[in-house]
mmCIF file of N, CA, C and O in Angstrom:
data_model
loop_
_atom_site.group_PDB
_atom_site.id
_atom_site.type_symbol
_atom_site.label_atom_id
_atom_site.label_comp_id
_atom_site.label_asym_id
_atom_site.label_seq_id
_atom_site.Cartn_x
_atom_site.Cartn_y
_atom_site.Cartn_z
ATOM 1 N N UNK B 100 13.246 68.286 -77.141
ATOM 2 C CA UNK B 100 12.587 67.117 -77.672
ATOM 3 C C UNK B 100 11.779 67.446 -78.974
ATOM 4 O O UNK B 100 11.552 68.722 -79.216
ATOM 5 N N UNK B 101 12.005 66.665 -79.735
ATOM 6 C CA UNK B 101 11.375 66.573 -81.286
ATOM 7 C C UNK B 101 10.088 66.622 -81.289
ATOM 8 O O UNK B 101 9.344 66.414 -80.032
ATOM 9 N N UNK B 102 9.182 67.019 -82.014
ATOM 10 C CA UNK B 102 7.578 67.108 -82.259
ATOM 11 C C UNK B 102 7.270 65.805 -82.104
ATOM 12 O O UNK B 102 6.251 65.522 -81.503
ATOM 13 N N UNK B 103 7.675 65.054 -82.961
ATOM 14 C CA UNK B 103 7.311 63.345 -82.953
ATOM 15 C C UNK B 103 7.497 62.703 -81.741
ATOM 16 O O UNK B 103 6.496 62.184 -81.386
ATOM 17 N N UNK B 104 8.557 62.988 -81.176
ATOM 18 C CA UNK B 104 8.953 62.518 -79.614
ATOM 19 C C UNK B 104 7.736 63.026 -78.711
ATOM 20 O O UNK B 104 7.208 62.234 -77.806
ATOM 21 N N UNK B 105 7.315 64.232 -78.754
ATOM 22 C CA UNK B 105 6.399 64.865 -78.151
ATOM 23 C C UNK B 105 5.064 64.307 -78.088
ATOM 24 O O UNK B 105 4.174 63.774 -77.360
ATOM 25 N N UNK B 106 4.729 63.961 -79.318
ATOM 26 C CA UNK B 106 3.558 63.342 -79.703
ATOM 27 C C UNK B 106 3.273 61.720 -79.258
ATOM 28 O O UNK B 106 2.394 61.547 -78.522
ATOM 29 N N UNK B 107 4.247 61.182 -79.306
ATOM 30 C CA UNK B 107 4.535 59.886 -78.556
ATOM 31 C C UNK B 107 4.070 59.745 -77.263
ATOM 32 O O UNK B 107 3.404 59.355 -76.634
ATOM 33 N N UNK B 108 4.935 60.958 -76.362
ATOM 34 C CA UNK B 108 4.840 61.075 -74.994
ATOM 35 C C UNK B 108 3.394 61.234 -74.796
ATOM 36 O O UNK B 108 2.578 60.858 -73.633
ATOM 37 N N UNK B 109 2.930 62.246 -75.323
ATOM 38 C CA UNK B 109 1.213 62.440 -75.282
ATOM 39 C C UNK B 109 0.194 61.309 -75.330
ATOM 40 O O UNK B 109 -0.697 61.083 -74.704
ATOM 41 N N UNK B 110 0.865 60.734 -76.521
ATOM 42 C CA UNK B 110 0.080 59.373 -76.752
ATOM 43 C C UNK B 110 0.226 58.241 -75.426
ATOM 44 O O UNK B 110 -0.930 57.827 -74.936
ATOM 45 N N UNK B 111 1.265 58.302 -74.954
ATOM 46 C CA UNK B 111 1.382 57.499 -73.848
ATOM 47 C C UNK B 111 0.878 58.046 -72.486
ATOM 48 O O UNK B 111 0.170 57.321 -71.653
ATOM 49 N N UNK B 112 0.939 59.321 -72.300
ATOM 50 C CA UNK B 112 0.062 60.050 -71.296
ATOM 51 C C UNK B 112 -1.464 59.686 -71.113
ATOM 52 O O UNK B 112 -1.947 59.782 -70.383
ATOM 53 N N UNK B 113 -2.081 59.858 -72.342
ATOM 54 C CA UNK B 113 -3.276 59.551 -72.638
ATOM 55 C C UNK B 113 -3.774 57.924 -72.404
ATOM 56 O O UNK B 113 -4.659 57.727 -71.610
ATOM 57 N N UNK B 114 -3.138 57.028 -72.795
ATOM 58 C CA UNK B 114 -2.927 55.838 -72.567
ATOM 59 C C UNK B 114 -3.040 55.401 -71.131
ATOM 60 O O UNK B 114 -3.736 54.710 -70.733
ATOM 61 N N UNK B 115 -2.201 56.086 -70.227
ATOM 62 C CA UNK B 115 -1.968 55.793 -68.868
ATOM 63 C C UNK B 115 -3.399 56.283 -68.326
ATOM 64 O O UNK B 115 -3.878 55.782 -67.205
ATOM 65 N N UNK B 116 -3.846 57.600 -68.746
ATOM 66 C CA UNK B 116 -4.955 58.005 -68.144
ATOM 67 C C UNK B 116 -6.361 56.776 -68.266
ATOM 68 O O UNK B 116 -7.494 57.080 -67.425
ATOM 69 N N UNK B 117 -6.141 56.083 -69.326
ATOM 70 C CA UNK B 117 -7.205 55.442 -69.682
ATOM 71 C C UNK B 117 -7.085 53.928 -69.104
ATOM 72 O O UNK B 117 -8.468 53.419 -68.959
ATOM 73 N N UNK B 118 -6.056 53.542 -68.977
ATOM 74 C CA UNK B 118 -5.657 52.462 -68.207
ATOM 75 C C UNK B 118 -6.159 51.990 -66.654
ATOM 76 O O UNK B 118 -6.100 53.405 -65.927
ATOM 77 N N UNK B 119 -6.560 50.804 -66.169
ATOM 78 C CA UNK B 119 -6.530 50.989 -64.841
ATOM 79 C C UNK B 119 -5.279 50.960 -64.220
ATOM 80 O O UNK B 119 -4.374 51.225 -64.559
ATOM 81 N N UNK B 120 -5.240 51.374 -62.647
ATOM 82 C CA UNK B 120 -4.187 51.772 -61.948
ATOM 83 C C UNK B 120 -2.971 51.055 -62.201
ATOM 84 O O UNK B 120 -1.860 51.437 -62.476
ATOM 85 N N UNK B 121 -3.240 49.541 -61.911
ATOM 86 C CA UNK B 121 -1.811 48.760 -62.194
ATOM 87 C C UNK B 121 -1.143 48.714 -63.253
ATOM 88 O O UNK B 121 -0.169 48.892 -63.536
ATOM 89 N N UNK B 122 -2.113 48.839 -64.635
ATOM 90 C CA UNK B 122 -1.679 48.663 -65.845
ATOM 91 C C UNK B 122 -0.919 50.113 -66.258
ATOM 92 O O UNK B 122 -0.021 50.426 -66.733
ATOM 93 N N UNK B 123 -1.527 51.205 -65.366
ATOM 94 C CA UNK B 123 -0.870 52.696 -65.882
ATOM 95 C C UNK B 123 0.379 52.723 -65.003
ATOM 96 O O UNK B 123 1.489 53.114 -65.720
ATOM 97 N N UNK B 124 0.546 51.968 -63.804
ATOM 98 C CA UNK B 124 1.793 52.064 -63.145
ATOM 99 C C UNK B 124 2.793 51.251 -64.123
ATOM 100 O O UNK B 124 3.902 51.678 -64.128
ATOM 101 N N UNK B 125 2.383 50.120 -64.875
ATOM 102 C CA UNK B 125 3.333 49.273 -65.486
ATOM 103 C C UNK B 125 3.708 50.205 -66.646
ATOM 104 O O UNK B 125 5.039 49.962 -66.941
ATOM 105 N N UNK B 126 2.971 50.733 -67.506
ATOM 106 C CA UNK B 126 3.115 51.383 -68.562
ATOM 107 C C UNK B 126 4.274 52.640 -68.155
ATOM 108 O O UNK B 126 5.326 52.959 -68.567
ATOM 109 N N UNK B 127 4.167 53.170 -66.988
ATOM 110 C CA UNK B 127 4.677 54.368 -66.565
ATOM 111 C C UNK B 127 6.341 53.859 -66.456
ATOM 112 O O UNK B 127 6.965 54.552 -66.580
ATOM 113 N N UNK B 128 6.292 52.599 -65.650
ATOM 114 C CA UNK B 128 7.691 52.055 -65.374
ATOM 115 C C UNK B 128 8.372 51.674 -66.647
ATOM 116 O O UNK B 128 9.371 52.054 -66.843
ATOM 117 N N UNK B 129 7.667 51.374 -67.675
ATOM 118 C CA UNK B 129 8.107 50.975 -69.037
ATOM 119 C C UNK B 129 8.779 52.166 -69.700
ATOM 120 O O UNK B 129 9.559 52.037 -70.684
ATOM 121 N N UNK B 130 8.232 53.277 -69.549
ATOM 122 C CA UNK B 130 8.466 54.673 -70.200
ATOM 123 C C UNK B 130 10.062 54.967 -69.818
ATOM 124 O O UNK B 130 10.633 55.939 -70.186
ATOM 125 N N UNK B 131 10.144 54.527 -68.561
ATOM 126 C CA UNK B 131 11.582 54.941 -67.964
ATOM 127 C C UNK B 131 12.385 54.958 -68.718
ATOM 128 O O UNK B 131 12.744 53.618 -69.365
ATOM 129 N N UNK B 132 13.792 55.477 -68.917
ATOM 130 C CA UNK B 132 14.838 55.281 -69.377
ATOM 131 C C UNK B 132 15.658 54.031 -69.230
ATOM 132 O O UNK B 132 16.461 53.228 -69.991
ATOM 133 N N UNK B 133 15.568 53.595 -67.979
ATOM 134 C CA UNK B 133 16.027 52.273 -67.212
ATOM 135 C C UNK B 133 15.475 51.077 -67.867
ATOM 136 O O UNK B 133 16.070 49.979 -67.747
ATOM 137 N N UNK B 134 14.319 51.155 -68.386
ATOM 138 C CA UNK B 134 13.705 50.074 -68.527
ATOM 139 C C UNK B 134 13.712 49.736 -70.244
ATOM 140 O O UNK B 134 13.148 48.703 -70.725
ATOM 141 N N UNK B 135 14.648 50.174 -70.825
ATOM 142 C CA UNK B 135 15.051 49.982 -72.170
ATOM 143 C C UNK B 135 15.195 48.694 -72.604
ATOM 144 O O UNK B 135 15.069 48.103 -73.781
ATOM 145 N N UNK B 136 16.057 47.701 -71.811
ATOM 146 C CA UNK B 136 16.408 46.613 -72.082
ATOM 147 C C UNK B 136 15.156 45.560 -72.123
ATOM 148 O O UNK B 136 15.095 44.347 -72.350
ATOM 149 N N UNK B 137 13.885 45.935 -71.411
ATOM 150 C CA UNK B 137 12.848 45.437 -71.277
ATOM 151 C C UNK B 137 11.896 45.999 -72.277
ATOM 152 O O UNK B 137 11.042 45.101 -73.026
ATOM 153 N N UNK B 138 11.982 47.098 -72.520
ATOM 154 C CA UNK B 138 11.041 47.745 -73.580
ATOM 155 C C UNK B 138 11.003 47.157 -74.980
ATOM 156 O O UNK B 138 10.271 46.904 -75.586
ATOM 157 N N UNK B 139 12.216 47.157 -75.269
ATOM 158 C CA UNK B 139 12.523 46.819 -76.879
ATOM 159 C C UNK B 139 12.060 45.537 -77.247
ATOM 160 O O UNK B 139 11.513 45.163 -78.098
ATOM 161 N N UNK B 140 12.549 44.534 -76.088
ATOM 162 C CA UNK B 140 12.098 42.875 -76.682
ATOM 163 C C UNK B 140 10.690 42.949 -76.501
ATOM 164 O O UNK B 140 9.824 42.421 -77.363
ATOM 165 N N UNK B 141 10.132 43.631 -75.488
ATOM 166 C CA UNK B 141 8.595 43.471 -75.230
ATOM 167 C C UNK B 141 7.854 44.174 -76.450
ATOM 168 O O UNK B 141 7.038 43.526 -76.806
ATOM 169 N N UNK B 142 8.632 45.221 -76.970
ATOM 170 C CA UNK B 142 7.679 45.993 -78.163
ATOM 171 C C UNK B 142 7.945 45.143 -79.253
ATOM 172 O O UNK B 142 6.717 45.052 -80.106
ATOM 173 N N UNK B 143 8.993 44.187 -79.521
ATOM 174 C CA UNK B 143 8.909 43.576 -80.648
ATOM 175 C C UNK B 143 8.226 42.413 -80.511
ATOM 176 O O UNK B 143 7.365 41.910 -81.421
ATOM 177 N N UNK B 144 8.136 41.975 -79.228
ATOM 178 C CA UNK B 144 6.811 40.887 -79.013
ATOM 179 C C UNK B 144 5.362 41.216 -79.205
ATOM 180 O O UNK B 144 4.682 40.390 -80.056
ATOM 181 N N UNK B 145 5.213 42.290 -78.826
ATOM 182 C CA UNK B 145 3.868 42.934 -78.876
ATOM 183 C C UNK B 145 3.579 42.970 -80.619
ATOM 184 O O UNK B 145 2.597 42.603 -81.262
ATOM 185 N N UNK B 146 4.565 43.616 -81.267
ATOM 186 C CA UNK B 146 4.398 43.760 -82.770
ATOM 187 C C UNK B 146 3.968 42.546 -83.573
ATOM 188 O O UNK B 146 3.319 42.089 -84.413
ATOM 189 N N UNK B 147 5.028 41.517 -83.076
ATOM 190 C CA UNK B 147 4.858 39.928 -83.685
ATOM 191 C C UNK B 147 3.522 39.466 -83.333
ATOM 192 O O UNK B 147 2.736 38.724 -83.925
ATOM 193 N N UNK B 148 3.132 39.841 -81.881
ATOM 194 C CA UNK B 148 1.838 39.166 -81.484
ATOM 195 C C UNK B 148 0.604 39.678 -82.324
ATOM 196 O O UNK B 148 -0.297 39.319 -82.422
ATOM 197 N N UNK B 149 0.665 41.165 -82.578
ATOM 198 C CA UNK B 149 -0.240 41.679 -83.536
ATOM 199 C C UNK B 149 -0.402 41.435 -84.708
ATOM 200 O O UNK B 149 -1.366 41.156 -85.386
ATOM 201 N N UNK B 150 0.796 40.999 -85.434
ATOM 202 C CA UNK B 150 0.731 40.316 -86.743
ATOM 203 C C UNK B 150 0.049 38.985 -86.715
ATOM 204 O O UNK B 150 -0.792 38.806 -87.651
ATOM 205 N N UNK B 151 0.197 38.315 -85.813
ATOM 206 C CA UNK B 151 -0.222 36.979 -85.568
ATOM 207 C C UNK B 151 -1.635 36.965 -84.987
ATOM 208 O O UNK B 151 -1.961 36.270 -83.988
ATOM 209 N N UNK B 152 -2.643 37.975 -85.122
ATOM 210 C CA UNK B 152 -3.775 38.217 -84.394
ATOM 211 C C UNK B 152 -4.924 37.281 -84.616
ATOM 212 O O UNK B 152 -5.689 37.277 -84.161
ATOM 213 N N UNK B 153 -4.749 36.381 -85.570
ATOM 214 C CA UNK B 153 -5.595 35.406 -86.023
ATOM 215 C C UNK B 153 -5.649 34.690 -84.918
ATOM 216 O O UNK B 153 -6.595 33.536 -85.008
ATOM 217 N N UNK B 154 -4.501 34.386 -84.131
ATOM 218 C CA UNK B 154 -4.636 33.335 -83.262
ATOM 219 C C UNK B 154 -5.566 33.645 -81.920
ATOM 220 O O UNK B 154 -5.521 34.686 -81.570
ATOM 221 N N UNK B 155 -5.897 32.585 -81.166
ATOM 222 C CA UNK B 155 -7.014 33.068 -80.038
ATOM 223 C C UNK B 155 -6.566 33.964 -79.068
ATOM 224 O O UNK B 155 -7.351 34.884 -78.424
ATOM 225 N N UNK B 156 -5.390 33.906 -78.332
ATOM 226 C CA UNK B 156 -4.883 34.610 -77.218
ATOM 227 C C UNK B 156 -4.246 36.124 -77.856
ATOM 228 O O UNK B 156 -4.506 37.113 -77.182
ATOM 229 N N UNK B 157 -4.018 36.165 -79.030
ATOM 230 C CA UNK B 157 -3.259 37.232 -79.465
ATOM 231 C C UNK B 157 -4.119 38.232 -80.079
ATOM 232 O O UNK B 157 -5.307 37.871 -80.682
ATOM 233 N N UNK B 158 -4.235 39.392 -80.015
ATOM 234 C CA UNK B 158 -5.342 40.436 -80.865
ATOM 235 C C UNK B 158 -4.375 41.475 -81.394
ATOM 236 O O UNK B 158 -3.118 41.911 -81.154
ATOM 237 N N UNK B 159 -4.809 42.332 -82.205
ATOM 238 C CA UNK B 159 -4.422 43.344 -83.218
ATOM 239 C C UNK B 159 -4.210 44.458 -82.159
ATOM 240 O O UNK B 159 -3.319 45.433 -82.379
ATOM 241 N N UNK B 160 -4.569 44.618 -80.965
ATOM 242 C CA UNK B 160 -4.564 45.708 -80.015
ATOM 243 C C UNK B 160 -2.811 45.577 -79.718
ATOM 244 O O UNK B 160 -2.292 46.606 -79.050
ATOM 245 N N UNK B 161 -2.290 44.531 -79.767
ATOM 246 C CA UNK B 161 -0.825 44.285 -79.367
ATOM 247 C C UNK B 161 0.145 45.345 -80.376
ATOM 248 O O UNK B 161 1.148 45.579 -79.864
ATOM 249 N N UNK B 162 -0.309 45.204 -81.644
ATOM 250 C CA UNK B 162 0.668 46.279 -82.645
ATOM 251 C C UNK B 162 0.635 47.386 -82.236
ATOM 252 O O UNK B 162 2.082 47.962 -82.393
ATOM 253 N N UNK B 163 -0.456 48.490 -82.075
ATOM 254 C CA UNK B 163 -0.126 49.565 -81.793
ATOM 255 C C UNK B 163 0.701 49.799 -80.490
ATOM 256 O O UNK B 163 1.548 50.854 -80.491
ATOM 257 N N UNK B 164 0.350 48.969 -79.389
ATOM 258 C CA UNK B 164 1.040 49.258 -78.294
ATOM 259 C C UNK B 164 2.593 48.806 -78.399
ATOM 260 O O UNK B 164 3.397 49.597 -77.863
ATOM 261 N N UNK B 165 2.732 48.014 -79.195
ATOM 262 C CA UNK B 165 4.011 47.426 -79.479
ATOM 263 C C UNK B 165 4.924 48.637 -80.276
ATOM 264 O O UNK B 165 6.063 48.915 -79.799
ATOM 265 N N UNK B 166 4.247 48.953 -81.173
ATOM 266 C CA UNK B 166 4.890 50.129 -82.061
ATOM 267 C C UNK B 166 5.262 51.533 -81.033
ATOM 268 O O UNK B 166 6.155 52.050 -81.301
ATOM 269 N N UNK B 167 4.174 51.728 -80.402
ATOM 270 C CA UNK B 167 4.492 52.947 -79.260
ATOM 271 C C UNK B 167 5.817 52.703 -78.456
ATOM 272 O O UNK B 167 6.580 53.481 -78.229
ATOM 273 N N UNK B 168 5.864 51.423 -77.905
ATOM 274 C CA UNK B 168 7.060 51.001 -76.940
ATOM 275 C C UNK B 168 8.305 51.330 -77.840
ATOM 276 O O UNK B 168 9.233 51.722 -77.511
ATOM 277 N N UNK B 169 8.268 50.691 -78.933
ATOM 278 C CA UNK B 169 9.324 50.627 -80.059
ATOM 279 C C UNK B 169 10.111 52.154 -80.385
ATOM 280 O O UNK B 169 11.012 52.505 -80.571
ATOM 281 N N UNK B 170 8.855 52.940 -80.481
ATOM 282 C CA UNK B 170 9.119 54.260 -80.789
ATOM 283 C C UNK B 170 9.629 55.400 -79.973
ATOM 284 O O UNK B 170 10.286 56.397 -80.205
ATOM 285 N N UNK B 171 9.605 54.858 -78.673
ATOM 286 C CA UNK B 171 10.435 55.582 -77.693
ATOM 287 C C UNK B 171 11.770 55.626 -78.115
ATOM 288 O O UNK B 171 12.441 56.507 -77.707
ATOM 289 N N UNK B 172 12.494 54.318 -78.212
ATOM 290 C CA UNK B 172 13.769 54.024 -78.549
ATOM 291 C C UNK B 172 14.422 54.213 -79.910
ATOM 292 O O UNK B 172 15.305 54.218 -80.433
ATOM 293 N N UNK B 173 13.241 54.296 -80.997
ATOM 294 C CA UNK B 173 13.717 54.432 -82.269
ATOM 295 C C UNK B 173 13.165 55.465 -82.946
ATOM 296 O O UNK B 173 11.967 55.611 -83.458
ATOM 297 N N UNK B 174 13.967 56.435 -83.223
ATOM 298 C CA UNK B 174 13.497 57.807 -83.625
ATOM 299 C C UNK B 174 12.861 57.662 -84.927
ATOM 300 O O UNK B 174 11.863 58.452 -85.255
ATOM 301 N N UNK B 175 13.413 56.789 -85.736
ATOM 302 C CA UNK B 175 12.760 56.632 -87.336
ATOM 303 C C UNK B 175 11.337 56.474 -87.169
ATOM 304 O O UNK B 175 10.482 56.628 -88.065
ATOM 305 N N UNK B 176 10.900 55.710 -86.191
ATOM 306 C CA UNK B 176 9.299 55.074 -86.018
ATOM 307 C C UNK B 176 8.832 56.374 -85.270
ATOM 308 O O UNK B 176 7.329 56.228 -85.350
ATOM 309 N N UNK B 177 9.096 57.103 -84.557
ATOM 310 C CA UNK B 177 8.492 58.060 -83.980
ATOM 311 C C UNK B 177 7.209 59.075 -84.822
ATOM 312 O O UNK B 177 6.226 59.331 -84.262
ATOM 313 N N UNK B 178 7.626 59.625 -85.768
ATOM 314 C CA UNK B 178 6.839 60.472 -86.667
ATOM 315 C C UNK B 178 5.610 59.492 -87.186
ATOM 316 O O UNK B 178 4.571 59.814 -86.984
ATOM 317 N N UNK B 179 6.160 58.492 -87.842
ATOM 318 C CA UNK B 179 4.988 57.412 -88.584
ATOM 319 C C UNK B 179 3.892 56.922 -87.480
ATOM 320 O O UNK B 179 2.724 56.849 -87.568
ATOM 321 N N UNK B 180 4.508 56.488 -86.433
ATOM 322 C CA UNK B 180 3.800 55.858 -85.355
ATOM 323 C C UNK B 180 2.775 57.035 -84.817
ATOM 324 O O UNK B 180 1.667 56.709 -84.634
ATOM 325 N N UNK B 181 3.382 58.180 -84.303
ATOM 326 C CA UNK B 181 2.545 58.924 -83.755
ATOM 327 C C UNK B 181 1.421 59.509 -84.651
ATOM 328 O O UNK B 181 0.316 59.607 -84.013
ATOM 329 N N UNK B 182 1.825 59.524 -85.731
ATOM 330 C CA UNK B 182 0.574 60.218 -86.829
ATOM 331 C C UNK B 182 -0.459 59.129 -86.845
ATOM 332 O O UNK B 182 -1.516 59.517 -86.884
ATOM 333 N N UNK B 183 0.177 58.076 -87.115
ATOM 334 C CA UNK B 183 -0.833 56.848 -87.160
ATOM 335 C C UNK B 183 -1.642 56.393 -86.301
ATOM 336 O O UNK B 183 -2.904 56.516 -86.328
ATOM 337 N N UNK B 184 -1.115 56.586 -84.851
ATOM 338 C CA UNK B 184 -1.832 56.282 -83.536
ATOM 339 C C UNK B 184 -3.049 57.671 -83.603
ATOM 340 O O UNK B 184 -4.292 57.217 -83.182
ATOM 341 N N UNK B 185 -2.553 58.925 -83.910
ATOM 342 C CA UNK B 185 -3.515 59.926 -83.756
ATOM 343 C C UNK B 185 -4.630 60.005 -84.663
ATOM 344 O O UNK B 185 -5.792 59.798 -84.750
ATOM 345 N N UNK B 186 -4.337 59.248 -86.052
ATOM 346 C CA UNK B 186 -4.992 59.077 -87.155
ATOM 347 C C UNK B 186 -6.215 57.970 -86.742
ATOM 348 O O UNK B 186 -7.383 58.203 -86.774
ATOM 349 N N UNK B 187 -5.740 56.774 -86.180
ATOM 350 C CA UNK B 187 -6.490 55.666 -85.540
ATOM 351 C C UNK B 187 -7.693 56.195 -84.538
ATOM 352 O O UNK B 187 -8.537 55.718 -84.458
ATOM 353 N N UNK B 188 -7.074 57.246 -83.758
ATOM 354 C CA UNK B 188 -7.846 57.649 -82.591
ATOM 355 C C UNK B 188 -9.057 58.436 -83.187
ATOM 356 O O UNK B 188 -10.167 58.223 -82.753
ATOM 357 N N UNK B 189 -8.888 59.193 -83.929
ATOM 358 C CA UNK B 189 -9.753 59.790 -84.617
ATOM 359 C C UNK B 189 -10.856 59.136 -85.579
ATOM 360 O O UNK B 189 -12.004 59.381 -85.345
ATOM 361 N N UNK B 190 -10.315 58.244 -86.204
ATOM 362 C CA UNK B 190 -11.334 57.442 -86.876
ATOM 363 C C UNK B 190 -12.199 56.676 -85.805
ATOM 364 O O UNK B 190 -13.269 56.380 -86.169
ATOM 365 N N UNK B 191 -11.532 55.966 -84.787
ATOM 366 C CA UNK B 191 -12.216 55.391 -84.006
ATOM 367 C C UNK B 191 -13.473 56.244 -83.229
ATOM 368 O O UNK B 191 -14.670 55.699 -83.021
ATOM 369 N N UNK B 192 -12.987 57.314 -82.935
ATOM 370 C CA UNK B 192 -13.944 58.529 -82.310
ATOM 371 C C UNK B 192 -15.118 58.686 -83.055
ATOM 372 O O UNK B 192 -16.461 58.475 -83.085
ATOM 373 N N UNK B 193 -14.750 58.904 -84.584
ATOM 374 C CA UNK B 193 -15.744 58.941 -85.601
ATOM 375 C C UNK B 193 -16.674 57.849 -85.671
ATOM 376 O O UNK B 193 -18.017 57.822 -85.872
ATOM 377 N N UNK B 194 -15.916 56.688 -85.723
ATOM 378 C CA UNK B 194 -16.958 55.432 -85.742
ATOM 379 C C UNK B 194 -17.983 55.465 -84.832
ATOM 380 O O UNK B 194 -18.960 54.933 -84.674
ATOM 381 N N UNK B 195 -17.215 55.661 -83.449
ATOM 382 C CA UNK B 195 -18.242 55.396 -82.358
ATOM 383 C C UNK B 195 -19.288 56.526 -82.196
ATOM 384 O O UNK B 195 -20.345 56.101 -81.911
ATOM 385 N N UNK B 196 -19.024 57.662 -82.665
ATOM 386 C CA UNK B 196 -20.281 58.739 -82.674
ATOM 387 C C UNK B 196 -21.037 58.109 -83.685
ATOM 388 O O UNK B 196 -22.403 58.589 -83.577
ATOM 389 N N UNK B 197 -20.817 57.756 -85.020
ATOM 390 C CA UNK B 197 -21.638 57.173 -85.976
ATOM 391 C C UNK B 197 -22.443 55.952 -85.456
ATOM 392 O O UNK B 197 -23.903 56.192 -85.599
ATOM 393 N N UNK B 198 -22.213 55.187 -84.373
ATOM 394 C CA UNK B 198 -22.772 54.134 -84.001
ATOM 395 C C UNK B 198 -23.684 54.851 -82.855
ATOM 396 O O UNK B 198 -24.614 54.143 -82.630
ATOM 397 N N UNK B 199 -23.571 55.584 -82.074
ATOM 398 C CA UNK B 199 -24.092 56.226 -81.189
ATOM 399 C C UNK B 199 -25.336 56.873 -81.926
ATOM 400 O O UNK B 199 -26.504 56.822 -81.355
ATOM 401 N N UNK B 200 -25.250 57.431 -83.196
ATOM 402 C CA UNK B 200 -26.303 58.116 -83.787
ATOM 403 C C UNK B 200 -26.963 57.035 -84.438
ATOM 404 O O UNK B 200 -28.494 57.400 -84.333
ATOM 405 N N UNK B 201 -26.325 56.123 -84.711
ATOM 406 C CA UNK B 201 -27.469 54.928 -85.500
ATOM 407 C C UNK B 201 -28.356 54.547 -84.171
ATOM 408 O O UNK B 201 -29.367 54.106 -84.561
ATOM 409 N N UNK B 202 -28.193 54.224 -83.172
ATOM 410 C CA UNK B 202 -28.678 53.730 -81.914
ATOM 411 C C UNK B 202 -29.880 54.900 -81.622
ATOM 412 O O UNK B 202 -30.858 54.525 -80.994
ATOM 413 N N UNK B 203 -29.630 56.017 -81.634
ATOM 414 C CA UNK B 203 -30.777 57.028 -81.381
ATOM 415 C C UNK B 203 -31.721 57.107 -82.262
ATOM 416 O O UNK B 203 -32.850 57.546 -81.920
ATOM 417 N N UNK B 204 -31.289 56.686 -83.420
ATOM 418 C CA UNK B 204 -32.233 56.740 -84.970
ATOM 419 C C UNK B 204 -33.073 55.410 -84.523
ATOM 420 O O UNK B 204 -34.348 55.723 -85.090
ATOM 421 N N UNK B 205 -33.138 54.475 -83.662
ATOM 422 C CA UNK B 205 -33.850 53.332 -83.799
ATOM 423 C C UNK B 205 -34.941 53.807 -82.804
ATOM 424 O O UNK B 205 -35.275 54.141 -82.083
#
């Protein structure tokens, strides 16, 4: 396996650990090679939903999940998506730490 593909799979492993049990099972099922016919259209729909996140039901959360699903089957996306997801997680963690530090200063 390539380094980029390994990174994508690590991101999915972490996502599955974070999700509730029922959602974790669904993501694990979507990762199986036999689920490609469902995974690709679902990934495209999630990306489109993320792009139109200004609508009430849709959210920006759909964009990274859709890209992760597509990156399983599109090797060209694996490197950029994996790096971007890791970068975003680091920024999110840093932001949460800053918010917690502000709360302690009050």
